[in-house]
DNA sequence: ATGTCAATTGACACAGTGTCAAGTGGCTTA
DNA sequence: TAAGCCACTTGACACTGTGTCAATTGACAT
């Protein structure tokens, strides 16, 4: 069996991931991935029907290895809504730099490919759930700023911690990740906590 | 001269703009633009050296016609920092839907093309200036929330009113533009006003 | 009538994705 | 040891979209 030797499929996924991170999700061709994996370009298609499919598989693979779900699961220890909100920003905000290349590639393809859009949304689902928990906790504590519905507040929360927001503040404006996390926590607390 | 008949260059720009808006900035080919303008594909290249150049020209053309600068210039009537901040969100927030298709196309190209990135940034410059004015006004009134530097606050301001943010809240989360403007004003006031 | 200029047509190069057919080399099973 | 299977290789090709080039047309100006 393939318990010791890494099977080709995994080699491709690793190569894809590595290149995506190295090039920040841009300009990574099927032939590059094949070369990186040490196989022929055509062989990639023996394992993945298309570029899109490979990208989605890479995303699932990274999800599995890095385990955002697991990281987020820990958060349910958080007692108060505020605490949960802050913890959420911290976990996600420190996760983004680890998966930025991949995420960027996904976001770019999402515009033109429905499957990718769906895959991305379902991958964001677990994050959204935690965000919503935080908002609901605030609400139950009577601490959610007046006027917000749960949905609206969760929408705004998600938008605020979106990859594009992170990209603009760190990559473009030159913020450190710590700055990003701290000010985002500040903005969210001020916005949602009464 | 060409005072009555629209010259071909303008016809191309109009066609480009129309298609970009109609298709939300996606999948608009040179041949589509040519067809829309009523000329041959190759003729487009007699006026614009490349797709990128045409896109940048379209952007400048729309800027000229729609006049974001002019709209923003009015704002300098605003007396207080808070007022300026709100006015800024209102003007920009109501401008976005009018130019979304074009903006989306620009943002997508920006990832792969330096010239486009530069053109986009310079186009955003006037918006950034107004945002910075608002933050500075707050600061001078002693109303800027403690901790923010002018630059950081302006960065965060810009990120909050970015196209991606608007896109996520309206196109994806289904908010009305009014909702977008109101909640964004709310979030910014809470974040920046002491 | 001659020249110029904008536009047309058709052909072609190039990159990247995806497909197909034929071949190779190693491993299993009879 | 032969037969068959399997993952992979090679090379060729179709398709799309961008960009280029050369030859041609038709209008308008001198």
Tab-separated table of C-alpha atoms (C1' of nucleotides) in Angstrom:
chain	number	residue	atom	x	y	z
A	1	UNK	CA	0.000	0.000	0.000
A	2	UNK	CA	0.920	3.618	0.032
A	3	UNK	CA	1.544	4.068	3.732
A	4	UNK	CA	5.201	5.069	3.403
A	5	UNK	CA	5.528	6.463	-0.070
A	6	UNK	CA	3.361	9.512	-0.580
A	7	UNK	CA	0.932	8.764	-3.343
A	8	UNK	CA	0.920	10.901	-6.457
A	9	UNK	CA	-2.376	12.560	-5.705
A	10	UNK	CA	-0.986	13.870	-2.420
A	11	UNK	CA	2.229	14.925	-4.126
A	12	UNK	CA	0.163	17.025	-6.520
A	13	UNK	CA	-1.839	18.587	-3.720
A	14	UNK	CA	1.341	19.414	-1.805
A	15	UNK	CA	2.930	20.905	-4.912
A	16	UNK	CA	-0.143	22.942	-5.670
A	17	UNK	CA	-0.305	24.264	-2.137
A	18	UNK	CA	3.410	25.074	-2.036
A	19	UNK	CA	3.306	27.003	-5.312
A	20	UNK	CA	0.127	28.829	-4.449
A	21	UNK	CA	1.654	30.064	-1.200
A	22	UNK	CA	4.976	30.873	-2.845
A	23	UNK	CA	3.340	32.966	-5.546
A	24	UNK	CA	0.528	34.397	-3.470
A	25	UNK	CA	-2.055	32.576	-5.504
A	26	UNK	CA	-1.114	34.169	-8.796
A	27	UNK	CA	0.173	32.806	-12.081
A	28	UNK	CA	0.401	29.172	-11.008
A	29	UNK	CA	-0.131	27.005	-14.098
A	30	UNK	CA	-0.985	23.328	-14.320
A	31	UNK	CA	2.424	22.725	-15.877
A	32	UNK	CA	4.141	24.424	-12.929
A	33	UNK	CA	2.311	22.217	-10.488
A	34	UNK	CA	3.171	19.106	-12.486
A	35	UNK	CA	6.834	20.054	-12.595
A	36	UNK	CA	6.840	20.790	-8.872
A	37	UNK	CA	5.245	17.394	-8.212
A	38	UNK	CA	7.790	15.700	-10.486
A	39	UNK	CA	5.317	14.323	-13.002
A	40	UNK	CA	4.101	15.216	-16.473
A	41	UNK	CA	1.494	17.879	-17.016
A	42	UNK	CA	-0.968	15.373	-18.430
A	43	UNK	CA	-0.609	13.083	-15.431
A	44	UNK	CA	-2.203	15.720	-13.255
A	45	UNK	CA	-5.392	15.189	-15.234
A	46	UNK	CA	-5.343	11.509	-14.292
A	47	UNK	CA	-6.083	12.653	-10.730
A	48	UNK	CA	-8.018	15.882	-11.149
A	49	UNK	CA	-10.451	16.558	-13.943
A	50	UNK	CA	-9.670	20.264	-14.190
A	51	UNK	CA	-7.791	23.144	-12.723
A	52	UNK	CA	-10.828	24.164	-10.706
A	53	UNK	CA	-11.198	20.675	-9.290
A	54	UNK	CA	-7.544	20.601	-8.296
A	55	UNK	CA	-7.856	23.964	-6.587
A	56	UNK	CA	-10.914	22.874	-4.637
A	57	UNK	CA	-9.143	19.655	-3.670
A	58	UNK	CA	-6.119	21.675	-2.555
A	59	UNK	CA	-8.374	23.809	-0.429
A	60	UNK	CA	-9.943	20.770	1.219
A	61	UNK	CA	-6.512	19.237	1.722
A	62	UNK	CA	-5.198	22.349	3.457
A	63	UNK	CA	-8.357	22.593	5.515
A	64	UNK	CA	-7.716	19.057	6.651
A	65	UNK	CA	-4.042	19.567	7.430
A	66	UNK	CA	-4.320	23.016	9.015
A	67	UNK	CA	-7.709	22.431	10.567
A	68	UNK	CA	-9.432	25.779	10.881
A	69	UNK	CA	-12.463	23.926	12.179
A	70	UNK	CA	-10.422	22.448	15.024
A	71	UNK	CA	-8.908	25.813	15.901
A	72	UNK	CA	-12.309	27.397	15.938
A	73	UNK	CA	-13.788	24.562	17.971
A	74	UNK	CA	-11.552	25.469	20.910
A	75	UNK	CA	-13.269	28.815	21.070
A	76	UNK	CA	-16.421	27.431	22.530
A	77	UNK	CA	-14.615	27.627	25.855
A	78	UNK	CA	-14.921	31.379	25.679
A	79	UNK	CA	-17.332	32.559	28.307
A	80	UNK	CA	-18.599	35.990	27.292
A	81	UNK	CA	-19.661	37.329	23.943
A	82	UNK	CA	-16.873	39.897	23.954
A	83	UNK	CA	-14.344	37.226	24.715
A	84	UNK	CA	-15.665	35.058	21.905
A	85	UNK	CA	-15.565	37.975	19.500
A	86	UNK	CA	-11.962	38.744	20.333
A	87	UNK	CA	-10.895	35.109	20.243
A	88	UNK	CA	-12.522	34.741	16.875
A	89	UNK	CA	-10.594	37.642	15.379
A	90	UNK	CA	-7.391	36.351	16.888
A	91	UNK	CA	-7.688	32.796	15.606
A	92	UNK	CA	-8.861	33.775	12.134
A	93	UNK	CA	-6.512	36.755	11.903
A	94	UNK	CA	-3.545	34.552	12.637
A	95	UNK	CA	-4.776	31.852	10.292
A	96	UNK	CA	-5.069	34.113	7.253
A	97	UNK	CA	-1.324	34.628	6.684
A	98	UNK	CA	-0.847	30.868	6.641
A	99	UNK	CA	-3.326	30.329	3.833
A	100	UNK	CA	-3.272	33.649	2.019
A	101	UNK	CA	-1.866	32.369	-1.290
A	102	UNK	CA	-4.439	29.661	-1.527
A	103	UNK	CA	-7.282	31.898	-0.406
A	104	UNK	CA	-6.317	34.555	-2.931
A	105	UNK	CA	-6.396	32.010	-5.749
A	106	UNK	CA	-9.799	30.765	-4.627
A	107	UNK	CA	-11.226	34.275	-4.417
A	108	UNK	CA	-9.990	35.111	-7.876
A	109	UNK	CA	-11.568	31.993	-9.385
A	110	UNK	CA	-14.766	32.465	-7.452
A	111	UNK	CA	-15.615	35.347	-9.754
A	112	UNK	CA	-15.715	33.139	-12.823
A	113	UNK	CA	-16.552	29.718	-11.458
A	114	UNK	CA	-19.703	28.734	-9.629
A	115	UNK	CA	-18.290	25.543	-8.160
A	116	UNK	CA	-15.448	27.485	-6.652
A	117	UNK	CA	-17.838	30.030	-5.205
A	118	UNK	CA	-19.844	27.254	-3.610
A	119	UNK	CA	-16.743	25.531	-2.254
A	120	UNK	CA	-15.486	28.776	-0.790
A	121	UNK	CA	-18.789	29.557	0.870
A	122	UNK	CA	-19.060	26.152	2.421
A	123	UNK	CA	-15.521	26.503	3.678
A	124	UNK	CA	-16.397	29.854	5.258
A	125	UNK	CA	-19.477	28.355	6.860
A	126	UNK	CA	-17.696	27.239	10.020
A	127	UNK	CA	-16.219	30.703	10.480
A	128	UNK	CA	-19.600	32.294	10.004
A	129	UNK	CA	-21.097	29.990	12.588
A	130	UNK	CA	-18.587	31.083	15.186
A	131	UNK	CA	-19.117	34.747	14.329
A	132	UNK	CA	-22.819	34.304	14.680
A	133	UNK	CA	-22.303	32.592	18.043
A	134	UNK	CA	-20.374	35.607	19.219
A	135	UNK	CA	-23.105	37.988	18.113
A	136	UNK	CA	-25.793	35.817	19.653
A	137	UNK	CA	-23.878	35.635	22.911
A	138	UNK	CA	-23.668	39.425	22.984
A	139	UNK	CA	-27.364	39.647	22.265
A	140	UNK	CA	-28.252	37.246	25.044
A	141	UNK	CA	-26.115	39.212	27.464
A	142	UNK	CA	-28.025	42.315	26.404
A	143	UNK	CA	-24.745	43.727	25.184
A	144	UNK	CA	-25.333	43.892	21.435
A	145	UNK	CA	-25.484	47.494	20.303
A	146	UNK	CA	-29.044	48.548	19.634
A	147	UNK	CA	-30.383	48.297	16.110
A	148	UNK	CA	-28.420	45.317	14.794
A	149	UNK	CA	-30.276	42.186	13.829
A	150	UNK	CA	-28.316	38.968	14.340
A	151	UNK	CA	-27.985	38.534	10.576
A	152	UNK	CA	-26.907	42.081	9.899
A	153	UNK	CA	-24.354	42.027	12.668
A	154	UNK	CA	-22.988	38.698	11.477
A	155	UNK	CA	-22.806	39.959	7.879
A	156	UNK	CA	-20.872	43.015	8.981
A	157	UNK	CA	-18.629	40.922	11.224
A	158	UNK	CA	-17.767	38.622	8.321
A	159	UNK	CA	-17.142	41.534	5.978
A	160	UNK	CA	-14.828	43.135	8.494
A	161	UNK	CA	-12.690	40.032	8.880
A	162	UNK	CA	-12.747	39.165	5.176
A	163	UNK	CA	-9.560	38.270	3.354
A	164	UNK	CA	-9.803	41.401	1.192
A	165	UNK	CA	-9.894	43.552	4.282
A	166	UNK	CA	-6.834	41.788	5.659
A	167	UNK	CA	-5.138	42.107	2.287
A	168	UNK	CA	-5.763	45.805	2.062
A	169	UNK	CA	-4.565	46.567	5.564
A	170	UNK	CA	-1.485	44.331	5.664
A	171	UNK	CA	-0.284	43.880	2.075
A	172	UNK	CA	-1.281	47.323	0.836
A	173	UNK	CA	-1.193	49.609	3.834
A	174	UNK	CA	1.764	47.837	5.391
A	175	UNK	CA	0.245	46.936	8.736
A	176	UNK	CA	1.729	44.146	10.825
A	177	UNK	CA	-0.528	41.241	11.537
A	178	UNK	CA	-0.626	42.261	15.165
A	179	UNK	CA	-1.796	45.729	14.207
A	180	UNK	CA	-4.438	44.150	12.041
A	181	UNK	CA	-5.711	41.898	14.808
A	182	UNK	CA	-5.682	44.587	17.477
A	183	UNK	CA	-7.435	47.283	15.502
A	184	UNK	CA	-9.955	44.857	14.087
A	185	UNK	CA	-10.826	43.721	17.583
A	186	UNK	CA	-11.130	47.360	18.591
A	187	UNK	CA	-13.390	48.231	15.671
A	188	UNK	CA	-15.629	45.228	16.236
A	189	UNK	CA	-15.983	45.792	19.968
A	190	UNK	CA	-16.848	49.408	19.462
A	191	UNK	CA	-19.342	48.525	16.770
A	192	UNK	CA	-21.129	45.637	18.395
A	193	UNK	CA	-20.675	45.917	22.136
A	194	UNK	CA	-23.017	48.313	23.807
B	1	UNK	CA	-14.399	68.229	-36.904
B	2	UNK	CA	-16.113	65.638	-34.828
B	3	UNK	CA	-18.444	67.861	-32.856
B	4	UNK	CA	-21.654	66.133	-33.951
B	5	UNK	CA	-20.587	62.625	-34.861
B	6	UNK	CA	-19.088	60.813	-31.948
B	7	UNK	CA	-15.597	59.793	-32.863
B	8	UNK	CA	-14.650	56.125	-32.882
B	9	UNK	CA	-12.439	56.328	-29.831
B	10	UNK	CA	-15.353	57.614	-27.769
B	11	UNK	CA	-17.636	54.983	-29.277
B	12	UNK	CA	-15.226	52.322	-28.071
B	13	UNK	CA	-15.025	53.816	-24.604
B	14	UNK	CA	-18.806	54.012	-24.369
B	15	UNK	CA	-19.152	50.424	-25.573
B	16	UNK	CA	-16.550	49.229	-23.115
B	17	UNK	CA	-18.233	51.007	-20.244
B	18	UNK	CA	-21.700	49.775	-21.216
B	19	UNK	CA	-20.595	46.162	-21.445
B	20	UNK	CA	-18.563	46.311	-18.264
B	21	UNK	CA	-21.562	47.580	-16.325
B	22	UNK	CA	-23.926	45.142	-18.017
B	23	UNK	CA	-21.733	42.151	-17.173
B	24	UNK	CA	-20.479	43.367	-13.837
B	25	UNK	CA	-16.952	43.571	-15.116
B	26	UNK	CA	-16.680	39.937	-16.047
B	27	UNK	CA	-16.093	38.115	-19.310
B	28	UNK	CA	-15.990	41.182	-21.522
B	29	UNK	CA	-13.723	40.420	-24.488
B	30	UNK	CA	-12.114	42.796	-26.962
B	31	UNK	CA	-14.300	41.295	-29.697
B	32	UNK	CA	-17.444	42.000	-27.649
B	33	UNK	CA	-16.449	45.609	-27.228
B	34	UNK	CA	-15.676	45.946	-30.919
B	35	UNK	CA	-19.043	44.464	-31.865
B	36	UNK	CA	-20.822	46.751	-29.403
B	37	UNK	CA	-19.009	49.749	-30.878
B	38	UNK	CA	-19.892	48.608	-34.380
B	39	UNK	CA	-16.345	48.173	-35.642
B	40	UNK	CA	-13.959	45.303	-36.263
B	41	UNK	CA	-11.964	43.738	-33.463
B	42	UNK	CA	-8.684	44.830	-34.977
B	43	UNK	CA	-9.833	48.434	-35.276
B	44	UNK	CA	-9.935	48.677	-31.494
B	45	UNK	CA	-6.174	48.269	-31.528
B	46	UNK	CA	-5.866	51.307	-33.773
B	47	UNK	CA	-7.008	53.357	-30.775
B	48	UNK	CA	-5.796	51.402	-27.764
B	49	UNK	CA	-2.597	49.415	-27.644
B	50	UNK	CA	-3.920	46.687	-25.376
B	51	UNK	CA	-6.822	45.515	-23.323
B	52	UNK	CA	-5.280	47.029	-20.225
B	53	UNK	CA	-4.826	50.377	-21.889
B	54	UNK	CA	-8.442	50.380	-23.023
B	55	UNK	CA	-9.601	49.552	-19.508
B	56	UNK	CA	-7.567	52.330	-17.978
B	57	UNK	CA	-8.859	54.724	-20.624
B	58	UNK	CA	-12.411	53.609	-19.863
B	59	UNK	CA	-11.809	54.297	-16.214
B	60	UNK	CA	-10.530	57.800	-16.913
B	61	UNK	CA	-13.424	58.412	-19.274
B	62	UNK	CA	-15.980	57.423	-16.659
B	63	UNK	CA	-14.179	59.464	-14.037
B	64	UNK	CA	-14.491	62.428	-16.317
B	65	UNK	CA	-18.147	61.881	-17.136
B	66	UNK	CA	-19.307	60.910	-13.656
B	67	UNK	CA	-16.935	63.152	-11.807
B	68	UNK	CA	-16.228	61.596	-8.438
B	69	UNK	CA	-13.763	64.395	-7.807
B	70	UNK	CA	-16.476	66.986	-8.314
B	71	UNK	CA	-18.877	65.160	-6.019
B	72	UNK	CA	-16.240	64.893	-3.358
B	73	UNK	CA	-15.241	68.529	-3.766
B	74	UNK	CA	-18.659	69.619	-2.513
B	75	UNK	CA	-17.931	67.948	0.774
B	76	UNK	CA	-15.526	70.588	1.863
B	77	UNK	CA	-18.594	72.526	2.945
B	78	UNK	CA	-19.029	70.045	5.763
B	79	UNK	CA	-18.311	71.725	9.047
B	80	UNK	CA	-17.464	69.058	11.599
B	81	UNK	CA	-15.372	65.920	11.308
B	82	UNK	CA	-18.356	63.711	11.983
B	83	UNK	CA	-20.331	65.457	9.308
B	84	UNK	CA	-17.505	65.067	6.837
B	85	UNK	CA	-17.149	61.397	7.678
B	86	UNK	CA	-20.833	60.755	7.114
B	87	UNK	CA	-20.957	62.808	3.938
B	88	UNK	CA	-17.984	60.916	2.626
B	89	UNK	CA	-19.648	57.535	3.145
B	90	UNK	CA	-22.832	58.804	1.593
B	91	UNK	CA	-21.256	60.200	-1.547
B	92	UNK	CA	-18.946	57.269	-2.128
B	93	UNK	CA	-21.516	54.672	-1.078
B	94	UNK	CA	-23.978	56.013	-3.610
B	95	UNK	CA	-21.302	56.275	-6.282
B	96	UNK	CA	-20.209	52.644	-6.071
B	97	UNK	CA	-23.357	51.106	-7.587
B	98	UNK	CA	-22.946	53.377	-10.591
B	99	UNK	CA	-19.465	52.185	-11.389
B	100	UNK	CA	-19.400	48.706	-9.902
B	101	UNK	CA	-18.924	46.784	-13.152
B	102	UNK	CA	-15.993	48.896	-14.162
B	103	UNK	CA	-14.463	48.882	-10.703
B	104	UNK	CA	-14.771	45.125	-10.467
B	105	UNK	CA	-12.934	44.696	-13.767
B	106	UNK	CA	-10.175	47.045	-12.610
B	107	UNK	CA	-9.774	45.242	-9.314
B	108	UNK	CA	-9.506	41.891	-11.033
B	109	UNK	CA	-6.823	43.124	-13.413
B	110	UNK	CA	-4.954	44.913	-10.698
B	111	UNK	CA	-3.811	41.547	-9.399
B	112	UNK	CA	-1.937	40.746	-12.579
B	113	UNK	CA	-1.073	44.118	-14.011
B	114	UNK	CA	1.078	46.772	-12.430
B	115	UNK	CA	-0.122	49.608	-14.641
B	116	UNK	CA	-3.665	48.862	-13.666
B	117	UNK	CA	-2.742	48.794	-9.992
B	118	UNK	CA	-1.095	52.190	-10.333
B	119	UNK	CA	-4.052	53.629	-12.256
B	120	UNK	CA	-6.461	52.335	-9.632
B	121	UNK	CA	-4.469	53.772	-6.770
B	122	UNK	CA	-4.180	57.160	-8.358
B	123	UNK	CA	-7.903	57.109	-8.988
B	124	UNK	CA	-8.515	56.321	-5.320
B	125	UNK	CA	-6.215	59.098	-4.255
B	126	UNK	CA	-8.908	61.783	-4.208
B	127	UNK	CA	-11.127	59.565	-2.070
B	128	UNK	CA	-8.299	58.905	0.325
B	129	UNK	CA	-7.634	62.609	0.626
B	130	UNK	CA	-11.188	63.296	1.690
B	131	UNK	CA	-11.113	60.410	4.159
B	132	UNK	CA	-7.922	61.751	5.632
B	133	UNK	CA	-9.488	65.214	5.881
B	134	UNK	CA	-12.331	63.741	7.886
B	135	UNK	CA	-9.955	61.963	10.244
B	136	UNK	CA	-7.809	65.055	10.625
B	137	UNK	CA	-10.876	67.173	11.337
B	138	UNK	CA	-11.881	64.752	14.075
B	139	UNK	CA	-8.382	64.837	15.466
B	140	UNK	CA	-8.308	68.630	15.538
B	141	UNK	CA	-11.646	68.697	17.323
B	142	UNK	CA	-10.165	66.317	19.866
B	143	UNK	CA	-12.814	63.822	18.859
B	144	UNK	CA	-10.687	61.090	17.284
B	145	UNK	CA	-10.822	57.954	19.418
B	146	UNK	CA	-7.639	57.529	21.391
B	147	UNK	CA	-4.894	55.374	19.954
B	148	UNK	CA	-5.390	55.922	16.244
B	149	UNK	CA	-2.687	57.621	14.241
B	150	UNK	CA	-3.944	59.655	11.280
B	151	UNK	CA	-2.512	57.101	8.877
B	152	UNK	CA	-3.912	54.070	10.646
B	153	UNK	CA	-7.338	55.609	10.939
B	154	UNK	CA	-7.312	56.590	7.278
B	155	UNK	CA	-6.183	53.097	6.264
B	156	UNK	CA	-8.998	51.539	8.244
B	157	UNK	CA	-11.476	54.064	6.896
B	158	UNK	CA	-10.486	53.228	3.330
B	159	UNK	CA	-10.640	49.495	3.974
B	160	UNK	CA	-14.102	49.836	5.468
B	161	UNK	CA	-15.491	51.645	2.448
B	162	UNK	CA	-13.641	49.491	-0.087
B	163	UNK	CA	-15.453	48.053	-3.070
B	164	UNK	CA	-14.964	44.495	-1.771
B	165	UNK	CA	-16.685	45.419	1.455
B	166	UNK	CA	-19.583	46.919	-0.474
B	167	UNK	CA	-19.669	43.880	-2.728
B	168	UNK	CA	-19.787	41.461	0.163
B	169	UNK	CA	-22.539	43.296	2.019
B	170	UNK	CA	-24.799	44.140	-0.909
B	171	UNK	CA	-24.206	41.535	-3.625
B	172	UNK	CA	-23.500	38.629	-1.296
B	173	UNK	CA	-25.370	39.359	1.896
B	174	UNK	CA	-28.265	41.020	0.106
B	175	UNK	CA	-28.204	44.379	1.847
B	176	UNK	CA	-29.831	47.390	0.230
B	177	UNK	CA	-27.541	50.265	-0.562
B	178	UNK	CA	-29.274	52.298	2.111
B	179	UNK	CA	-28.542	49.622	4.679
B	180	UNK	CA	-24.950	49.590	3.522
B	181	UNK	CA	-24.564	53.352	3.860
B	182	UNK	CA	-26.312	53.582	7.215
B	183	UNK	CA	-24.480	50.745	8.928
B	184	UNK	CA	-21.153	51.805	7.507
B	185	UNK	CA	-21.680	55.304	8.865
B	186	UNK	CA	-22.619	53.767	12.194
B	187	UNK	CA	-19.550	51.539	12.302
B	188	UNK	CA	-17.202	54.349	11.366
B	189	UNK	CA	-18.642	56.819	13.861
B	190	UNK	CA	-18.418	54.290	16.639
B	191	UNK	CA	-14.881	53.396	15.668
B	192	UNK	CA	-13.408	56.823	15.165
B	193	UNK	CA	-15.504	59.286	17.104
B	194	UNK	CA	-14.691	59.499	20.757
C	1	DA	C1'	-5.507	61.928	-60.043
C	2	DT	C1'	-3.122	61.425	-56.078
C	3	DG	C1'	-2.247	60.931	-51.422
C	4	DT	C1'	-3.761	60.153	-46.899
C	5	DC	C1'	-6.270	58.141	-43.278
C	6	DA	C1'	-9.499	55.165	-40.899
C	7	DA	C1'	-11.215	51.045	-41.172
C	8	DT	C1'	-11.708	46.222	-43.102
C	9	DT	C1'	-10.402	41.301	-43.977
C	10	DG	C1'	-7.898	37.252	-43.264
C	11	DA	C1'	-3.947	35.008	-41.551
C	12	DC	C1'	-0.907	34.008	-37.951
C	13	DA	C1'	1.870	33.676	-33.362
C	14	DC	C1'	1.478	32.738	-28.567
C	15	DA	C1'	-0.071	31.082	-23.984
C	16	DG	C1'	-2.751	28.080	-21.195
C	17	DT	C1'	-6.315	24.457	-20.612
C	18	DG	C1'	-7.976	20.227	-21.684
C	19	DT	C1'	-8.183	15.788	-24.712
C	20	DC	C1'	-6.595	11.781	-27.100
C	21	DA	C1'	-3.828	7.834	-28.693
C	22	DA	C1'	0.078	5.120	-28.509
C	23	DG	C1'	3.759	3.530	-25.892
C	24	DT	C1'	6.627	2.119	-21.570
C	25	DG	C1'	7.925	-0.137	-17.341
C	26	DG	C1'	6.823	-2.350	-13.165
C	27	DC	C1'	3.929	-5.405	-10.492
C	28	DT	C1'	0.546	-9.179	-9.928
C	29	DT	C1'	-1.559	-13.437	-11.059
C	30	DA	C1'	-2.159	-17.819	-13.488
D	1	DT	C1'	7.394	-17.207	-17.845
D	2	DA	C1'	3.688	-15.090	-20.224
D	3	DA	C1'	-0.391	-12.135	-19.828
D	4	DG	C1'	-2.576	-8.409	-18.163
D	5	DC	C1'	-3.135	-4.362	-15.579
D	6	DC	C1'	-1.881	0.064	-13.918
D	7	DA	C1'	0.147	4.644	-13.441
D	8	DC	C1'	2.620	7.302	-16.035
D	9	DT	C1'	4.979	9.226	-20.309
D	10	DT	C1'	5.237	11.463	-24.885
D	11	DG	C1'	3.631	13.993	-28.630
D	12	DA	C1'	-0.016	15.903	-31.150
D	13	DC	C1'	-4.023	18.570	-31.378
D	14	DA	C1'	-8.412	21.544	-30.429
D	15	DC	C1'	-10.056	25.674	-28.389
D	16	DT	C1'	-10.083	30.445	-26.538
D	17	DG	C1'	-8.535	35.064	-26.181
D	18	DT	C1'	-4.905	38.562	-27.028
D	19	DG	C1'	-2.103	40.877	-29.994
D	20	DT	C1'	0.284	41.574	-34.737
D	21	DC	C1'	0.806	42.049	-39.652
D	22	DA	C1'	-0.063	42.810	-44.592
D	23	DA	C1'	-2.987	43.777	-48.210
D	24	DT	C1'	-7.142	46.071	-49.470
D	25	DT	C1'	-11.122	49.453	-49.631
D	26	DG	C1'	-13.511	53.789	-49.643
D	27	DA	C1'	-13.938	58.586	-48.418
D	28	DC	C1'	-12.337	62.966	-48.358
D	29	DA	C1'	-8.813	66.742	-49.408
D	30	DT	C1'	-5.526	68.885	-52.392
